[in-house]
Coordinates of C-alpha atoms and ligand atoms in Angstrom, one line a residue:
X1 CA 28.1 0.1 -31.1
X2 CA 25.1 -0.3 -29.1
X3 CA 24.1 2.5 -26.6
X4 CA 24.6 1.3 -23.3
X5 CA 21.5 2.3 -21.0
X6 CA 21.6 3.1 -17.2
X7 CA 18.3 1.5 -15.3
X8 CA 16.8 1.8 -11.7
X9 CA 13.9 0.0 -9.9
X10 CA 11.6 2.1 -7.6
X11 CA 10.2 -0.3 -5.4
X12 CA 12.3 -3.1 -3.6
X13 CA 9.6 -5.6 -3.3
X14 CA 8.4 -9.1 -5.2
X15 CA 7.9 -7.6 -8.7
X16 CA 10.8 -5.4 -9.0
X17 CA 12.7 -9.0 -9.0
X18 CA 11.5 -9.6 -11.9
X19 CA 12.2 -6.5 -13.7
X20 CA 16.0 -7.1 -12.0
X21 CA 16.3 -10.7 -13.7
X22 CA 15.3 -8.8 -16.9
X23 CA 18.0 -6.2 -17.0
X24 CA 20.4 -8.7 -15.9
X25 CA 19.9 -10.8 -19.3
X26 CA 20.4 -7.9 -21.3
X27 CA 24.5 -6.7 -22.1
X28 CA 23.4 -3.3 -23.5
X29 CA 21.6 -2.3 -19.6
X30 CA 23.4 -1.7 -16.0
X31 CA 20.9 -1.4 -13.0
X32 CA 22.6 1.9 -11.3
X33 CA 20.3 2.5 -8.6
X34 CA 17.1 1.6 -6.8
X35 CA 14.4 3.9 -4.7
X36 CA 12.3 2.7 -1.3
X37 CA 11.7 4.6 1.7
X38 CA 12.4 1.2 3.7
X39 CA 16.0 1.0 4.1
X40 CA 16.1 -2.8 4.5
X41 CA 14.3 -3.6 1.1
X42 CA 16.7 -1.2 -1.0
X43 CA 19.5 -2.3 1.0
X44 CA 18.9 -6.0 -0.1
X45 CA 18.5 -5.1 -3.4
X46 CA 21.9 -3.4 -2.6
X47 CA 23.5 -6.5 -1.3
X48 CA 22.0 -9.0 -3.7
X49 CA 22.5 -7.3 -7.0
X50 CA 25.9 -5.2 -6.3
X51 CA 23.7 -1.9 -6.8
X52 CA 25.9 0.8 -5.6
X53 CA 23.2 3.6 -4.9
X54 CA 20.2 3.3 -3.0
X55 CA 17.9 6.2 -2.1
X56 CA 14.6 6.9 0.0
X57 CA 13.3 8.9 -2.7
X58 CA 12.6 9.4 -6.2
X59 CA 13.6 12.4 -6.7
X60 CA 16.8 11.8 -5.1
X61 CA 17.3 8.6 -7.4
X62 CA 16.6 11.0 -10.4
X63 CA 18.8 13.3 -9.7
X64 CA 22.1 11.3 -8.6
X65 CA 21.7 8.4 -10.4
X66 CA 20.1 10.0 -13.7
X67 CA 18.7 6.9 -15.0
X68 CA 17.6 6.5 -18.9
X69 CA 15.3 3.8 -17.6
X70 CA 13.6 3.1 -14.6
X71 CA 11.1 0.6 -13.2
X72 CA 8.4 1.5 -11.0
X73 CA 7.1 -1.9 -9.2
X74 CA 5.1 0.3 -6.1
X75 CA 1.7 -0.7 -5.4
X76 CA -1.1 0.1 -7.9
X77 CA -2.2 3.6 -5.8
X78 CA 1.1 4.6 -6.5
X79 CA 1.4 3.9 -10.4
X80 CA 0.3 7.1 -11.8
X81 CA 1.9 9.4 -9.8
X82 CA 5.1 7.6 -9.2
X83 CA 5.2 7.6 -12.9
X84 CA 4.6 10.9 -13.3
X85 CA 7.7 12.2 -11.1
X86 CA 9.8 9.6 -12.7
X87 CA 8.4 11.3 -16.3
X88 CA 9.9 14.6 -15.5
X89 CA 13.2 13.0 -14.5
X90 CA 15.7 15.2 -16.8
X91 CA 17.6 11.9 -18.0
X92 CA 14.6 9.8 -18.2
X93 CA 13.7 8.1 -21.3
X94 CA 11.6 5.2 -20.9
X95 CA 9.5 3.8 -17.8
X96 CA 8.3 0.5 -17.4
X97 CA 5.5 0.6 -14.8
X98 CA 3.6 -2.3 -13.0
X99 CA 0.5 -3.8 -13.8
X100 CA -2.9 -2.9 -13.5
X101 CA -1.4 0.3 -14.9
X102 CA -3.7 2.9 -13.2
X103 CA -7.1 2.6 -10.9
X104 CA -9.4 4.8 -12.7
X105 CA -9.2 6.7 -16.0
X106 CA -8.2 9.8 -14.8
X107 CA -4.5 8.3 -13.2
X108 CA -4.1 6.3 -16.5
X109 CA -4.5 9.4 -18.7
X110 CA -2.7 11.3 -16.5
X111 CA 0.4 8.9 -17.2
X112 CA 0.0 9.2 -20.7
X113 CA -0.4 12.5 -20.8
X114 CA 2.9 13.3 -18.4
X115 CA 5.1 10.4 -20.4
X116 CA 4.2 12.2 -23.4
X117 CA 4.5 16.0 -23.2
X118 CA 8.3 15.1 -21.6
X119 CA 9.2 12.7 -24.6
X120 CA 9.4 9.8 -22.1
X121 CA 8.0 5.9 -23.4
X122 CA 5.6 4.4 -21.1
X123 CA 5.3 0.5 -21.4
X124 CA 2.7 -1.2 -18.8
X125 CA 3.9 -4.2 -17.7
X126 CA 1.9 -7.0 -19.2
X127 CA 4.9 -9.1 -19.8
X128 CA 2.9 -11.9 -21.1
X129 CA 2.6 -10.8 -24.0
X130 CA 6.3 -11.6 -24.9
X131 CA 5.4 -15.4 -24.4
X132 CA 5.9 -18.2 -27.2
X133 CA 2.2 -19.5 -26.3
X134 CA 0.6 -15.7 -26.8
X135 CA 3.0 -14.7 -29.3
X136 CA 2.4 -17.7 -31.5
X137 CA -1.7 -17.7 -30.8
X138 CA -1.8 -14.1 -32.6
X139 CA 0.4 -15.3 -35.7
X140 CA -2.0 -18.1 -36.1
X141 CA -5.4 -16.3 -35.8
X142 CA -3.5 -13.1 -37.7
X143 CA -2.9 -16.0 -40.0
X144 CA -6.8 -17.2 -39.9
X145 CA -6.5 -20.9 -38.8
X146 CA -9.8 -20.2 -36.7
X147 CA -11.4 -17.7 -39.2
X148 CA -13.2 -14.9 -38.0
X149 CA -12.6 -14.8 -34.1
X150 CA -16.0 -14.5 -31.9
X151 CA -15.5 -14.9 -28.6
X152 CA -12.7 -15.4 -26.0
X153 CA -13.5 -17.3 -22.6
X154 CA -11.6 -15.9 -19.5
X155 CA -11.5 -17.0 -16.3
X156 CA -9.4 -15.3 -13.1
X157 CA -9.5 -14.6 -9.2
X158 CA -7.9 -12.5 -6.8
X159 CA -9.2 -9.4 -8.0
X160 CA -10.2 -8.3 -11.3
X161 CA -7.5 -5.3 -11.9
X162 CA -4.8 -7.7 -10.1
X163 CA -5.7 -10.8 -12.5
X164 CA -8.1 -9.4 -14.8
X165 CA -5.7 -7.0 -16.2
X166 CA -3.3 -9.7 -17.7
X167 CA -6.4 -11.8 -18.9
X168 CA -8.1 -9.1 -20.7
X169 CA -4.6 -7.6 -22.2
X170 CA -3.6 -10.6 -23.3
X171 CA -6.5 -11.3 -25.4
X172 CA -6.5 -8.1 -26.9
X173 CA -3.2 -8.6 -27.4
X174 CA -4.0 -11.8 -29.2
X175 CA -6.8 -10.6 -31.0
X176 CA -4.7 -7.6 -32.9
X177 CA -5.7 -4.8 -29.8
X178 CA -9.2 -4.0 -30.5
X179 CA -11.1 -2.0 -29.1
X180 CA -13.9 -2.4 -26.6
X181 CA -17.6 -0.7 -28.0
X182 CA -19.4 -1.5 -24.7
X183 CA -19.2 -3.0 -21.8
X184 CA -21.7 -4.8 -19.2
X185 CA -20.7 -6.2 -15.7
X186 CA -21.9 -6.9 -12.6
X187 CA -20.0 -7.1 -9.2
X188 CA -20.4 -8.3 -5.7
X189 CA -19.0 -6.8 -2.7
X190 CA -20.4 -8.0 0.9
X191 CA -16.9 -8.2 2.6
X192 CA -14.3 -5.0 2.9
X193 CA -11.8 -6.7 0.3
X194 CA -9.2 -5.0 -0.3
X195 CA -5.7 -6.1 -3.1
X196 CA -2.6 -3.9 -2.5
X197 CA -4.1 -1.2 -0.6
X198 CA -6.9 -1.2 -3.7
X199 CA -10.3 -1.5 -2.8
X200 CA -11.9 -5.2 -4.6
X201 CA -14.7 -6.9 -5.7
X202 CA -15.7 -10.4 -4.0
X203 CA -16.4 -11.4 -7.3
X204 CA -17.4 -10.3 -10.9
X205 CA -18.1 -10.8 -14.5
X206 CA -18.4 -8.9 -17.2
X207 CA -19.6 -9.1 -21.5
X208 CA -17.4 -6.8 -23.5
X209 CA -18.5 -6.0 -27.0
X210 CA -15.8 -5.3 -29.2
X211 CA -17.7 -4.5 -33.0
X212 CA -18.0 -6.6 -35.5
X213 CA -18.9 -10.2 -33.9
X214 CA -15.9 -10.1 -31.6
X215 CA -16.9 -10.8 -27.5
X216 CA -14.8 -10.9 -24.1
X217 CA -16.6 -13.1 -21.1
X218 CA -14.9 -12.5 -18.2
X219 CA -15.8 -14.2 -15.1
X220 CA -13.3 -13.6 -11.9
X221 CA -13.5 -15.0 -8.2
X222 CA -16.6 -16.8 -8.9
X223 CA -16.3 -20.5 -8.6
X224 CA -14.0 -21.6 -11.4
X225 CA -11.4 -23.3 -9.8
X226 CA -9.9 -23.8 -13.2
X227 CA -9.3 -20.3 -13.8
X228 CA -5.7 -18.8 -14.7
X229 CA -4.8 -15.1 -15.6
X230 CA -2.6 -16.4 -19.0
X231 CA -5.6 -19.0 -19.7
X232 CA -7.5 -18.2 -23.1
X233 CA -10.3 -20.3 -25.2
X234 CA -11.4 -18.3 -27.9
X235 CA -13.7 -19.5 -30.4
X236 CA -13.9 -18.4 -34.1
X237 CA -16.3 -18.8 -37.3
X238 CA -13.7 -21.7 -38.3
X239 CA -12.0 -23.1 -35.3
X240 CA -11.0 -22.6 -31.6
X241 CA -7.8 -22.0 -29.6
X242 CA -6.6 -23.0 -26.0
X243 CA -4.1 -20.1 -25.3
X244 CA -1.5 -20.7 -22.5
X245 CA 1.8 -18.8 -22.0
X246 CA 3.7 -22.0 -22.9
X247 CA 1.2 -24.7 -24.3
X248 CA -1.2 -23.9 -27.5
X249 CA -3.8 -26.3 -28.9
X250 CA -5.7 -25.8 -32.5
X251 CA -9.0 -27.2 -33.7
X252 CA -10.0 -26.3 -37.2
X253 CA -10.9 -28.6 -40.3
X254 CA -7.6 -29.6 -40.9
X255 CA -5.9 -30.0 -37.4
X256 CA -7.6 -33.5 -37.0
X257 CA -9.2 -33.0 -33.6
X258 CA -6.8 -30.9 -31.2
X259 CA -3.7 -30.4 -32.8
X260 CA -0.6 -28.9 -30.3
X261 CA 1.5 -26.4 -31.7
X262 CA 5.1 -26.9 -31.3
X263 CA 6.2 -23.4 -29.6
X264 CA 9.8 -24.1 -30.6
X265 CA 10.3 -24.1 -26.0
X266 CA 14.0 -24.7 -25.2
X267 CA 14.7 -26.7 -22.1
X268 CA 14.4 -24.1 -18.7
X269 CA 12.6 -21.9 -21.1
X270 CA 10.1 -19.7 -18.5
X271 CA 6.3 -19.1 -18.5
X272 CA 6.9 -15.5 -17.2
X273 CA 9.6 -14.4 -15.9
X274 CA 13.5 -12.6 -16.3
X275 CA 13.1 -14.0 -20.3
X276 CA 9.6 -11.9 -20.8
X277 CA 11.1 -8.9 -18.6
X278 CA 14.3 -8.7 -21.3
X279 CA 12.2 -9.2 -24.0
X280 CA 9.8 -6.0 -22.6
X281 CA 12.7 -4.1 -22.1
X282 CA 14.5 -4.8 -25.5
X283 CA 11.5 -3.3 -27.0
X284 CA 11.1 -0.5 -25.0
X285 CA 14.4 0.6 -26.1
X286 CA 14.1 -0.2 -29.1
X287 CA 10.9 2.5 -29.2
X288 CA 13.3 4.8 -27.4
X289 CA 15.3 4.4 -30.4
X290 CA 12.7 5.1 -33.0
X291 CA 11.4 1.8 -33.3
X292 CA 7.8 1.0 -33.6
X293 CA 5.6 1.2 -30.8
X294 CA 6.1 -1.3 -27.9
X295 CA 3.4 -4.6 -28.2
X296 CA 2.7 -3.3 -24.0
X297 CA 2.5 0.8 -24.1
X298 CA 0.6 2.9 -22.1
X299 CA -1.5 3.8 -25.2
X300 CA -2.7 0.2 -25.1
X301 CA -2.6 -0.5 -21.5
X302 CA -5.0 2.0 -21.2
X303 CA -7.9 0.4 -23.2
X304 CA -7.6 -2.5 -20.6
X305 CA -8.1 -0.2 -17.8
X306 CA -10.6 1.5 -19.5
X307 CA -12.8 -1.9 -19.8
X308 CA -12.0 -3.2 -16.3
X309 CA -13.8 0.6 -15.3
X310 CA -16.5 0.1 -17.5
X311 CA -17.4 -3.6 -15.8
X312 CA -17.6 -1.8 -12.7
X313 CA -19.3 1.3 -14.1
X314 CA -22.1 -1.0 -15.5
X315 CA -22.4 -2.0 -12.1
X316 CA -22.5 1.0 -10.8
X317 CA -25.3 2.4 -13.1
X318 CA -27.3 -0.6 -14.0
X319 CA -26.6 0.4 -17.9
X320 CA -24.6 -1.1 -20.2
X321 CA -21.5 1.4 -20.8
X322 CA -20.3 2.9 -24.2
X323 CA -17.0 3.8 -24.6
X324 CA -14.7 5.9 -23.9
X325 CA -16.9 6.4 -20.5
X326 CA -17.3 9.3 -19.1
X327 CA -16.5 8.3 -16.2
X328 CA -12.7 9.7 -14.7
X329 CA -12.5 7.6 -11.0
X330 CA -12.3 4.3 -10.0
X331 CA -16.2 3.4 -10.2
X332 CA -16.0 0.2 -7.2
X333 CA -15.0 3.3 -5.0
X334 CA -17.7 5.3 -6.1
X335 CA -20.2 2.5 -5.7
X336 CA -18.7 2.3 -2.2
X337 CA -18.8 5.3 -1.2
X338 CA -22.5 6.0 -2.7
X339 CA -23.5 3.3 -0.3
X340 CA -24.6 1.0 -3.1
X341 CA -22.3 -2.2 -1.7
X342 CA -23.6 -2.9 1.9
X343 CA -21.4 -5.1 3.9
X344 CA -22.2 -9.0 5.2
X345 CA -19.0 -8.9 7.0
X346 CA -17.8 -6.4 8.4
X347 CA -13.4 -6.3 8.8
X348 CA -11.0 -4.9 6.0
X349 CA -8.9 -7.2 5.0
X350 CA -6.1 -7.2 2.1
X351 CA -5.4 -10.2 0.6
X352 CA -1.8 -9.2 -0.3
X353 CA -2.0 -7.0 2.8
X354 CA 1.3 -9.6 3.7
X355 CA 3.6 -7.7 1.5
X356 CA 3.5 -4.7 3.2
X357 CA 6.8 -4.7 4.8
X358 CA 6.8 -1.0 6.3
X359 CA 5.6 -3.3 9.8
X360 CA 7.3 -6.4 10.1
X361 CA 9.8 -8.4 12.4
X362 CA 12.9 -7.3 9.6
X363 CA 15.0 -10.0 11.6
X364 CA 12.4 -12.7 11.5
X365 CA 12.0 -12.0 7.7
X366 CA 15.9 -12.2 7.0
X367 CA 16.5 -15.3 8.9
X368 CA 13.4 -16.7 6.6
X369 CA 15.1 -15.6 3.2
X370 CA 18.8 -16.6 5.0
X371 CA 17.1 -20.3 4.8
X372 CA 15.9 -19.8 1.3
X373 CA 12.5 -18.9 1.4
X374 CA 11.2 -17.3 -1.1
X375 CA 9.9 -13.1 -0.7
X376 CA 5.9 -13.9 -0.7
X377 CA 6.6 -17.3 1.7
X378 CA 8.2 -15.1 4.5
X379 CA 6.4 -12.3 3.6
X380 CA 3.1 -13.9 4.9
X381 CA 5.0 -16.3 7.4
X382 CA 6.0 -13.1 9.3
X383 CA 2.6 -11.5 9.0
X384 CA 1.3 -14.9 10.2
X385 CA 3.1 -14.9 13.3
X386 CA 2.6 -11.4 13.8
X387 CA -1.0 -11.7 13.9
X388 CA -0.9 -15.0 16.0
X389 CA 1.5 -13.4 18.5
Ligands
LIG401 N1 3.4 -8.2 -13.9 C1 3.2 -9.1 -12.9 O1 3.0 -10.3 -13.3 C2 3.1 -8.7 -11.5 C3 3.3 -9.7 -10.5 C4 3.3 -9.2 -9.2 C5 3.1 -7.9 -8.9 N2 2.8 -7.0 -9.9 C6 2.6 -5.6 -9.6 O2 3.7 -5.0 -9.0 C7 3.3 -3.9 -8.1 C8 4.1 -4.1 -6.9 O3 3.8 -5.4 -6.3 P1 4.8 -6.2 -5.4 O4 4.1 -7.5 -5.1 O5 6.1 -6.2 -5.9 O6 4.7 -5.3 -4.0 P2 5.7 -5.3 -2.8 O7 5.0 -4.9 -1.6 O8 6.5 -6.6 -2.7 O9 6.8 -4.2 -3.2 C9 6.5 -2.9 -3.3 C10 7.7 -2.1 -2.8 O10 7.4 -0.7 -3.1 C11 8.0 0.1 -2.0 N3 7.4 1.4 -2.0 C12 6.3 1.9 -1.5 N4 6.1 3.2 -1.7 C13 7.2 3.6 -2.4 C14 7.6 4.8 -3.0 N5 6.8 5.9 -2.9 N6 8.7 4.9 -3.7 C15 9.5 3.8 -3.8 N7 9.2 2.6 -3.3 C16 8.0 2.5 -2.6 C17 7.6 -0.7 -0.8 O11 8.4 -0.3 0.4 C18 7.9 -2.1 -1.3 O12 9.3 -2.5 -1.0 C19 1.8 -4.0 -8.0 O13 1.2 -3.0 -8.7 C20 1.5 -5.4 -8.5 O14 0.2 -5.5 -9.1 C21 2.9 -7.4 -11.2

């Protein structure tokens, strides 16, 4: 009989949603508890899901509720070292933590490092890389229909490590995981940008070199308005690919111009959603249970960060960057602090800064999600009328 697993979410925001629909699709989980020091976003979680335990803090949640699994959806700052006290958990076996995994290489091998000297599996979550669109793009140029791949085309906003992290995982995801060799970026930063409490470029781009004749272009925030985080062209010596989540398109010698590849979709099937979250977390215990390696681990996670650093390294030092850098922090803060991004505009702003929830009218926001709007909507409504007030 399969094991059944006990799950909790740390962080009662947008995300953890998500990782809620997921458990809720599998029969072999039951979400036990869930961690936030604001008592009105645990306490919906509460009401909403039928969670009987709720707790201000981790370690609290660890030690009551003694989870096998747990979900930590906190802001990027908090990845690492939320991860890290959920690692040392006594029951824990498993963690599936948020995307961009870690700001700067020291957090993300921290992570590793914790996850792995107390036996616990670390999956990042990338969840598009359980998609039909993704899935079926890396059978197809695993398969060669394009030949030898050369170069993938990607194209995001809102923040390189917000964006950028699914862009670039998910075309080393369908590219087998390689490797970057080097890495060369440039980055502008004339306003006081800031993503979930992360400091951001205003935009960026970056050519990442992965051996062979394999090549990333990533472009972000400039002005592409076509651009989409799960939105792939990759060329090869044979043919080309448009990747979406749910839509893929072939063009090699015998497709007959663009050919679309039947994905096998079902009617209400998702993009991204509870149906890539079950599929994450069926892997991940499948791992726990001596299984192969999950498609999103830390181990692999980390090679994204590791490029997204080197972009703004390059930056940084006018050089193009080998890898594994050297460098352990989170570069754009560096280049910040070292004075080498002067400001147009003065004014920090953050623009998911309307999540933060620790300030709002509570009331306002209930009566907002009472009439059906959605978390984000109210979220920014009530920020919104804060501000104007
Ligand atoms: N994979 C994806 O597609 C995807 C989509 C959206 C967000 N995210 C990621 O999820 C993370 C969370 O984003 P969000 O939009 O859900 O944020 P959010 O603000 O909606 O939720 C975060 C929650 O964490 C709580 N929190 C803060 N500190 C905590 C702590 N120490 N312990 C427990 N809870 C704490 C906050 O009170 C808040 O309720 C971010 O890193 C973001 O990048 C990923």
């Amino acid at each position: 009989m399969a094991k059944q697993y006990k799950a909790a979410i740390v962080g009662c925001g947008s995300i953890g949603q998500a990782h809620m629909q997921g458990y809720l699709r599998l029969g072999n989980v039951d979400v036990v508890a869930v961690a936030d020091p604001l008592e009105p976003a645990r306490q919906m979680y509460m009401d909403n899901y039928g969670i009987s335990q709720g707790y201000a803090t981790v370690a609290e949640m660890l030690e009551k509720a003694q989870p096998d699994l747990v979900s930590v959806c906190v802001w990027h700052l908090l990845h690492d070292t939320v991860s890290a006290e959920v690692a040392t958990g006594p029951s824990v076996k498993g963690i599936i933590c948020e995307k961009p995994m870690a700001i700067g290489m020291r957090r993300a091998n921290t992570m590793i490092e914790v996850c792995e000297a107390n036996g616990v599996k670390l999956v990042i979550s990338h969840q598009r890389r359980f998609t039909l669109g993704w899935q079926k793009a890396k059978e197809l140029v695993a398969d060669g229909k394009i030949g030898i791949p050369l170069r993938a085309d990607l194209r995001v906003r809102e923040g390189l490590v917000n964006w950028g992290t699914h862009s670039i995982d998910g075309a080393r995801f369908i590219l087998g995981d390689p490797v970057a060799e080097w890495v060369m970026g440039a980055v502008e930063r004339t306003t006081d940008k800031y993503e979930r409490g992360t400091a951001i470029e205003d935009s960026c781009l970056g050519l990442i070199h992965f051996g062979g004749s394999l090549q990333f272009f990533i472009q972000s925030d400039l002005w592409d308005r076509s651009c989409d985080a799960g939105k792939f062209f990759i060329r090869g010596t044979e043919g080309m690919l448009h990747v979406r989540e749910t839509v893929l398109k072939l063009f090699n010698a015998e497709s007959n111009g663009w050919m679309d590849i039947d994905l096998g979709l079902k009617e209400g099937d998702q993009a991204i959603g509870g149906n890539t979250n079950a599929a994450q977390t069926q892997e991940l215990i499948e791992w726990i249970e001596g299984g192969p390696e999950s498609r999103g681990s830390g181990r692999k996670a980390r090679d994204t960060v590791e490029v997204m650093m080197a972009i703004y390294e390059s930056a940084r030092r006018h050089q193009v960057i080998k890898l594994p850098m050297e460098e352990k922090e989170y570069p754009l803060d560096l280049m910040i602090a070292e004075g080498k991004l002067p400001l147009e505009v003065q004014g920090r702003y953050d623009i998911r800064g309307f999540l933060d929830r620790s300030n709002i009218d509570e009331s306002r926001y209930q009566q907002l999600r009472d009439n059906g709007i959605q978390h984000h909507q109210a979220m920014r409504t009530v920020h919104e009328e804060m501000m104007n007030s």
